[in-house]
C-alpha cells in the first residue's frame, strides 16, 4: 500500500463497536473515480450517480454519516457544474423551465390523498411506513408550493421505518431524488 492509499483510507473515522460502516475499499475507489471525473473529465459521473451510489456495510468500515456528508458535498459540486453547463448550452430560461416541470411533476405526486401517494407493496412484504412518508411529503409539498424551509441535507438524511403493506421504496426514493435535484438546480 502506498502512502497516498494509506492517507485516503484514514480520511474517514471508522464505525465503532458493533455498528457497521461502509466497506472502505469501495468507498475509496468510488471517491477516486469521482475526483478523476470532476477534475479531469476521465469518466462522466453525474450528481445523480453520486446520489445513488451504495456501499456494502461491514464491521470496522467507514462511519456512515461521515461518508454521506462527503458524498453530499461532492454531489453539490457536480450539480453546480451540471447546472452551469446546461445553462451555457440551453440558456437559463430552458434550465428554469426544466426545473419547473420537474418540481410540478413531484408536486402533483405529493398532492395525492394521504395514504395513496405511492404504490403499496403486498401485505406480506415490507415497505416504507405510510404515515412517516406522508408526513415528510407534506413538508416537501409545502416547500415546493410556498418555499417553506427544507434543506438538501434534511432530504438526503430522511429515513423511514418499515411496515407490512407500506409504500413501495423505489417510488418514494425516486421522488426524494427528484426533490434533491430540484433543490440543487435552484441552489
PDB file of C-alpha atoms in Angstrom:
ATOM      1  CA  UNK A   1       0.000   0.000   0.000  1.00  0.00           C
ATOM      2  CA  UNK A   2       1.370   3.412  -0.943  1.00  0.00           C
ATOM      3  CA  UNK A   3       1.423   6.446   1.316  1.00  0.00           C
ATOM      4  CA  UNK A   4      -1.423   8.092  -0.627  1.00  0.00           C
ATOM      5  CA  UNK A   5      -3.566   4.953  -0.253  1.00  0.00           C
ATOM      6  CA  UNK A   6      -2.926   4.985   3.477  1.00  0.00           C
ATOM      7  CA  UNK A   7      -3.905   8.642   3.661  1.00  0.00           C
ATOM      8  CA  UNK A   8      -7.144   8.103   1.749  1.00  0.00           C
ATOM      9  CA  UNK A   9      -8.055   5.140   3.945  1.00  0.00           C
ATOM     10  CA  UNK A  10      -7.789   7.253   7.079  1.00  0.00           C
ATOM     11  CA  UNK A  11      -9.805  10.163   5.722  1.00  0.00           C
ATOM     12  CA  UNK A  12     -12.994   8.991   7.483  1.00  0.00           C
ATOM     13  CA  UNK A  13     -13.453   7.750  11.018  1.00  0.00           C
ATOM     14  CA  UNK A  14     -14.274   4.085  11.479  1.00  0.00           C
ATOM     15  CA  UNK A  15     -17.603   2.839  12.763  1.00  0.00           C
ATOM     16  CA  UNK A  16     -17.365   1.999  16.450  1.00  0.00           C
ATOM     17  CA  UNK A  17     -18.242  -1.090  18.422  1.00  0.00           C
ATOM     18  CA  UNK A  18     -20.830  -3.342  16.843  1.00  0.00           C
ATOM     19  CA  UNK A  19     -22.013  -0.650  14.489  1.00  0.00           C
ATOM     20  CA  UNK A  20     -21.342  -1.380  10.833  1.00  0.00           C
ATOM     21  CA  UNK A  21     -19.868   1.107   8.412  1.00  0.00           C
ATOM     22  CA  UNK A  22     -19.251   1.391   4.703  1.00  0.00           C
ATOM     23  CA  UNK A  23     -16.697  -1.021   3.264  1.00  0.00           C
ATOM     24  CA  UNK A  24     -13.532   1.047   2.894  1.00  0.00           C
ATOM     25  CA  UNK A  25     -12.252  -0.210  -0.450  1.00  0.00           C
ATOM     26  CA  UNK A  26     -15.426   0.517  -2.491  1.00  0.00           C
ATOM     27  CA  UNK A  27     -15.681   3.949  -0.847  1.00  0.00           C
ATOM     28  CA  UNK A  28     -12.064   4.794  -1.641  1.00  0.00           C
ATOM     29  CA  UNK A  29     -12.419   3.524  -5.221  1.00  0.00           C
ATOM     30  CA  UNK A  30     -15.607   5.495  -5.829  1.00  0.00           C
ATOM     31  CA  UNK A  31     -14.156   8.682  -4.383  1.00  0.00           C
ATOM     32  CA  UNK A  32     -11.082   8.286  -6.614  1.00  0.00           C
ATOM     33  CA  UNK A  33     -13.384   7.850  -9.638  1.00  0.00           C
ATOM     34  CA  UNK A  34     -15.411  10.900  -8.629  1.00  0.00           C
ATOM     35  CA  UNK A  35     -12.293  13.015  -8.197  1.00  0.00           C
ATOM     36  CA  UNK A  36     -10.919  11.942 -11.592  1.00  0.00           C
ATOM     37  CA  UNK A  37     -14.262  12.604 -13.234  1.00  0.00           C
ATOM     38  CA  UNK A  38     -14.598  16.047 -11.713  1.00  0.00           C
ATOM     39  CA  UNK A  39     -11.022  17.213 -12.170  1.00  0.00           C
ATOM     40  CA  UNK A  40     -10.081  15.585 -15.466  1.00  0.00           C
ATOM     41  CA  UNK A  41     -13.358  14.546 -17.041  1.00  0.00           C
ATOM     42  CA  UNK A  42     -11.991  10.983 -17.002  1.00  0.00           C
ATOM     43  CA  UNK A  43     -15.462   9.494 -16.533  1.00  0.00           C
ATOM     44  CA  UNK A  44     -18.841  11.076 -16.944  1.00  0.00           C
ATOM     45  CA  UNK A  45     -20.243  10.758 -13.440  1.00  0.00           C
ATOM     46  CA  UNK A  46     -23.256  12.920 -12.646  1.00  0.00           C
ATOM     47  CA  UNK A  47     -24.771  14.315  -9.485  1.00  0.00           C
ATOM     48  CA  UNK A  48     -27.442  11.604  -9.793  1.00  0.00           C
ATOM     49  CA  UNK A  49     -24.729   8.919  -9.896  1.00  0.00           C
ATOM     50  CA  UNK A  50     -23.277  10.299  -6.676  1.00  0.00           C
ATOM     51  CA  UNK A  51     -26.723  10.461  -5.036  1.00  0.00           C
ATOM     52  CA  UNK A  52     -27.489   6.842  -5.921  1.00  0.00           C
ATOM     53  CA  UNK A  53     -24.192   5.185  -5.016  1.00  0.00           C
ATOM     54  CA  UNK A  54     -24.418   2.463  -2.381  1.00  0.00           C
ATOM     55  CA  UNK A  55     -21.706   0.668  -0.450  1.00  0.00           C
ATOM     56  CA  UNK A  56     -21.695  -2.647   1.403  1.00  0.00           C
ATOM     57  CA  UNK A  57     -21.896  -2.469   5.187  1.00  0.00           C
ATOM     58  CA  UNK A  58     -19.135  -4.190   7.159  1.00  0.00           C
ATOM     59  CA  UNK A  59     -17.683  -4.172  10.652  1.00  0.00           C
ATOM     60  CA  UNK A  60     -14.881  -1.626  11.071  1.00  0.00           C
ATOM     61  CA  UNK A  61     -15.969   0.215   7.927  1.00  0.00           C
ATOM     62  CA  UNK A  62     -16.072   3.959   7.484  1.00  0.00           C
ATOM     63  CA  UNK A  63     -18.606   5.814   9.644  1.00  0.00           C
ATOM     64  CA  UNK A  64     -21.721   6.175   7.517  1.00  0.00           C
ATOM     65  CA  UNK A  65     -22.541   9.769   8.486  1.00  0.00           C
ATOM     66  CA  UNK A  66     -19.043  10.995   7.583  1.00  0.00           C
ATOM     67  CA  UNK A  67     -19.069   9.357   4.154  1.00  0.00           C
ATOM     68  CA  UNK A  68     -22.634  10.515   3.456  1.00  0.00           C
ATOM     69  CA  UNK A  69     -21.704  14.099   4.350  1.00  0.00           C
ATOM     70  CA  UNK A  70     -18.730  13.966   1.962  1.00  0.00           C
ATOM     71  CA  UNK A  71     -20.899  12.494  -0.786  1.00  0.00           C
ATOM     72  CA  UNK A  72     -23.387  15.318  -0.264  1.00  0.00           C
ATOM     73  CA  UNK A  73     -20.662  17.915  -0.785  1.00  0.00           C
ATOM     74  CA  UNK A  74     -19.416  16.079  -3.884  1.00  0.00           C
ATOM     75  CA  UNK A  75     -22.945  15.860  -5.263  1.00  0.00           C
ATOM     76  CA  UNK A  76     -23.358  19.613  -4.704  1.00  0.00           C
ATOM     77  CA  UNK A  77     -20.189  20.287  -6.702  1.00  0.00           C
ATOM     78  CA  UNK A  78     -21.266  18.053  -9.586  1.00  0.00           C
ATOM     79  CA  UNK A  79     -24.755  19.590  -9.596  1.00  0.00           C
ATOM     80  CA  UNK A  80     -23.340  23.131  -9.730  1.00  0.00           C
ATOM     81  CA  UNK A  81     -21.121  22.172 -12.654  1.00  0.00           C
ATOM     82  CA  UNK A  82     -24.029  20.464 -14.448  1.00  0.00           C
ATOM     83  CA  UNK A  83     -26.259  23.497 -13.862  1.00  0.00           C
ATOM     84  CA  UNK A  84     -23.625  25.834 -15.323  1.00  0.00           C
ATOM     85  CA  UNK A  85     -23.069  23.612 -18.341  1.00  0.00           C
ATOM     86  CA  UNK A  86     -26.798  23.250 -19.011  1.00  0.00           C
ATOM     87  CA  UNK A  87     -27.400  26.975 -18.718  1.00  0.00           C
ATOM     88  CA  UNK A  88     -24.488  27.678 -21.056  1.00  0.00           C
ATOM     89  CA  UNK A  89     -25.734  25.144 -23.605  1.00  0.00           C
ATOM     90  CA  UNK A  90     -29.503  25.723 -23.499  1.00  0.00           C
ATOM     91  CA  UNK A  91     -29.813  29.028 -21.698  1.00  0.00           C
ATOM     92  CA  UNK A  92     -31.116  29.921 -18.276  1.00  0.00           C
ATOM     93  CA  UNK A  93     -34.730  30.010 -19.446  1.00  0.00           C
ATOM     94  CA  UNK A  94     -34.609  26.370 -20.632  1.00  0.00           C
ATOM     95  CA  UNK A  95     -32.928  25.284 -17.403  1.00  0.00           C
ATOM     96  CA  UNK A  96     -35.537  27.035 -15.286  1.00  0.00           C
ATOM     97  CA  UNK A  97     -38.299  25.561 -17.446  1.00  0.00           C
ATOM     98  CA  UNK A  98     -36.963  22.034 -16.984  1.00  0.00           C
ATOM     99  CA  UNK A  99     -36.645  22.540 -13.235  1.00  0.00           C
ATOM    100  CA  UNK A 100     -40.190  23.926 -13.001  1.00  0.00           C
ATOM    101  CA  UNK A 101     -41.559  20.930 -14.909  1.00  0.00           C
ATOM    102  CA  UNK A 102     -39.776  18.509 -12.583  1.00  0.00           C
ATOM    103  CA  UNK A 103     -40.975  20.401  -9.500  1.00  0.00           C
ATOM    104  CA  UNK A 104     -44.575  20.355 -10.799  1.00  0.00           C
ATOM    105  CA  UNK A 105     -44.353  16.628 -11.520  1.00  0.00           C
ATOM    106  CA  UNK A 106     -43.197  15.995  -7.955  1.00  0.00           C
ATOM    107  CA  UNK A 107     -45.831  18.320  -6.515  1.00  0.00           C
ATOM    108  CA  UNK A 108     -48.557  16.509  -8.471  1.00  0.00           C
ATOM    109  CA  UNK A 109     -47.437  13.223  -6.895  1.00  0.00           C
ATOM    110  CA  UNK A 110     -47.282  14.721  -3.410  1.00  0.00           C
ATOM    111  CA  UNK A 111     -50.727  16.285  -3.781  1.00  0.00           C
ATOM    112  CA  UNK A 112     -52.392  12.880  -3.930  1.00  0.00           C
ATOM    113  CA  UNK A 113     -54.525  11.900  -0.942  1.00  0.00           C
ATOM    114  CA  UNK A 114     -52.780  10.829   2.243  1.00  0.00           C
ATOM    115  CA  UNK A 115     -52.190   7.086   2.220  1.00  0.00           C
ATOM    116  CA  UNK A 116     -52.355   6.920  -1.585  1.00  0.00           C
ATOM    117  CA  UNK A 117     -49.347   8.901  -2.740  1.00  0.00           C
ATOM    118  CA  UNK A 118     -47.317   5.863  -3.786  1.00  0.00           C
ATOM    119  CA  UNK A 119     -47.970   2.252  -4.732  1.00  0.00           C
ATOM    120  CA  UNK A 120     -48.120  -0.190  -1.849  1.00  0.00           C
ATOM    121  CA  UNK A 121     -46.292  -3.485  -1.543  1.00  0.00           C
ATOM    122  CA  UNK A 122     -48.351  -6.586  -0.730  1.00  0.00           C
ATOM    123  CA  UNK A 123     -49.460  -7.150   2.855  1.00  0.00           C
ATOM    124  CA  UNK A 124     -46.818  -9.872   3.129  1.00  0.00           C
ATOM    125  CA  UNK A 125     -43.915  -7.591   2.200  1.00  0.00           C
ATOM    126  CA  UNK A 126     -42.345  -4.636   3.936  1.00  0.00           C
ATOM    127  CA  UNK A 127     -42.352  -1.124   2.550  1.00  0.00           C
ATOM    128  CA  UNK A 128     -41.846   2.344   3.964  1.00  0.00           C
ATOM    129  CA  UNK A 129     -44.178   3.299   6.827  1.00  0.00           C
ATOM    130  CA  UNK A 130     -47.051   5.186   5.190  1.00  0.00           C
ATOM    131  CA  UNK A 131     -47.671   7.732   7.954  1.00  0.00           C
ATOM    132  CA  UNK A 132     -43.993   8.724   8.105  1.00  0.00           C
ATOM    133  CA  UNK A 133     -43.694   9.107   4.331  1.00  0.00           C
ATOM    134  CA  UNK A 134     -46.886  11.171   4.192  1.00  0.00           C
ATOM    135  CA  UNK A 135     -45.612  13.438   6.967  1.00  0.00           C
ATOM    136  CA  UNK A 136     -42.329  14.071   5.127  1.00  0.00           C
ATOM    137  CA  UNK A 137     -44.015  14.505   1.750  1.00  0.00           C
ATOM    138  CA  UNK A 138     -46.447  17.050   3.241  1.00  0.00           C
ATOM    139  CA  UNK A 139     -43.449  19.112   4.312  1.00  0.00           C
ATOM    140  CA  UNK A 140     -41.823  18.718   0.878  1.00  0.00           C
ATOM    141  CA  UNK A 141     -45.050  19.760  -0.841  1.00  0.00           C
ATOM    142  CA  UNK A 142     -45.146  22.923   1.297  1.00  0.00           C
ATOM    143  CA  UNK A 143     -41.519  23.565   0.316  1.00  0.00           C
ATOM    144  CA  UNK A 144     -42.362  23.286  -3.389  1.00  0.00           C
ATOM    145  CA  UNK A 145     -45.557  25.352  -3.104  1.00  0.00           C
ATOM    146  CA  UNK A 146     -44.539  28.115  -0.722  1.00  0.00           C
ATOM    147  CA  UNK A 147     -40.810  27.809  -0.143  1.00  0.00           C
ATOM    148  CA  UNK A 148     -41.097  26.519   3.456  1.00  0.00           C
ATOM    149  CA  UNK A 149     -37.672  25.890   4.920  1.00  0.00           C
ATOM    150  CA  UNK A 150     -36.226  22.486   3.986  1.00  0.00           C
ATOM    151  CA  UNK A 151     -32.571  21.820   3.301  1.00  0.00           C
ATOM    152  CA  UNK A 152     -30.991  19.394   0.884  1.00  0.00           C
ATOM    153  CA  UNK A 153     -29.278  17.730   3.837  1.00  0.00           C
ATOM    154  CA  UNK A 154     -32.640  17.107   5.508  1.00  0.00           C
ATOM    155  CA  UNK A 155     -33.992  15.425   2.389  1.00  0.00           C
ATOM    156  CA  UNK A 156     -30.844  13.345   1.956  1.00  0.00           C
ATOM    157  CA  UNK A 157     -30.964  12.222   5.593  1.00  0.00           C
ATOM    158  CA  UNK A 158     -34.612  11.199   5.713  1.00  0.00           C
ATOM    159  CA  UNK A 159     -35.165   7.600   6.780  1.00  0.00           C
ATOM    160  CA  UNK A 160     -38.365   5.676   7.244  1.00  0.00           C
ATOM    161  CA  UNK A 161     -39.263   2.703   9.365  1.00  0.00           C
ATOM    162  CA  UNK A 162     -40.770  -0.306   7.635  1.00  0.00           C
ATOM    163  CA  UNK A 163     -44.271  -1.768   7.803  1.00  0.00           C
ATOM    164  CA  UNK A 164     -46.092  -4.607   6.089  1.00  0.00           C
ATOM    165  CA  UNK A 165     -48.042  -3.282   3.127  1.00  0.00           C
ATOM    166  CA  UNK A 166     -46.158   0.023   3.196  1.00  0.00           C
ATOM    167  CA  UNK A 167     -45.246   2.297   0.342  1.00  0.00           C
ATOM    168  CA  UNK A 168     -43.013   0.904  -2.393  1.00  0.00           C
ATOM    169  CA  UNK A 169     -39.476   2.025  -1.522  1.00  0.00           C
ATOM    170  CA  UNK A 170     -38.298   2.622  -5.099  1.00  0.00           C
ATOM    171  CA  UNK A 171     -41.091   5.112  -5.809  1.00  0.00           C
ATOM    172  CA  UNK A 172     -40.549   7.063  -2.607  1.00  0.00           C
ATOM    173  CA  UNK A 173     -36.791   7.132  -3.168  1.00  0.00           C
ATOM    174  CA  UNK A 174     -37.260   8.341  -6.756  1.00  0.00           C
ATOM    175  CA  UNK A 175     -39.415  11.267  -5.575  1.00  0.00           C
ATOM    176  CA  UNK A 176     -36.899  12.168  -2.860  1.00  0.00           C
ATOM    177  CA  UNK A 177     -34.148  12.110  -5.509  1.00  0.00           C
ATOM    178  CA  UNK A 178     -36.240  14.391  -7.724  1.00  0.00           C
ATOM    179  CA  UNK A 179     -36.726  16.824  -4.828  1.00  0.00           C
ATOM    180  CA  UNK A 180     -32.965  16.900  -4.268  1.00  0.00           C
ATOM    181  CA  UNK A 181     -32.456  17.510  -7.984  1.00  0.00           C
ATOM    182  CA  UNK A 182     -34.880  20.462  -7.909  1.00  0.00           C
ATOM    183  CA  UNK A 183     -33.240  21.870  -4.776  1.00  0.00           C
ATOM    184  CA  UNK A 184     -29.762  21.626  -6.287  1.00  0.00           C
ATOM    185  CA  UNK A 185     -30.974  23.164  -9.546  1.00  0.00           C
ATOM    186  CA  UNK A 186     -32.065  26.333  -7.800  1.00  0.00           C
ATOM    187  CA  UNK A 187     -29.291  26.453  -5.209  1.00  0.00           C
TER     188      UNK A 187
END
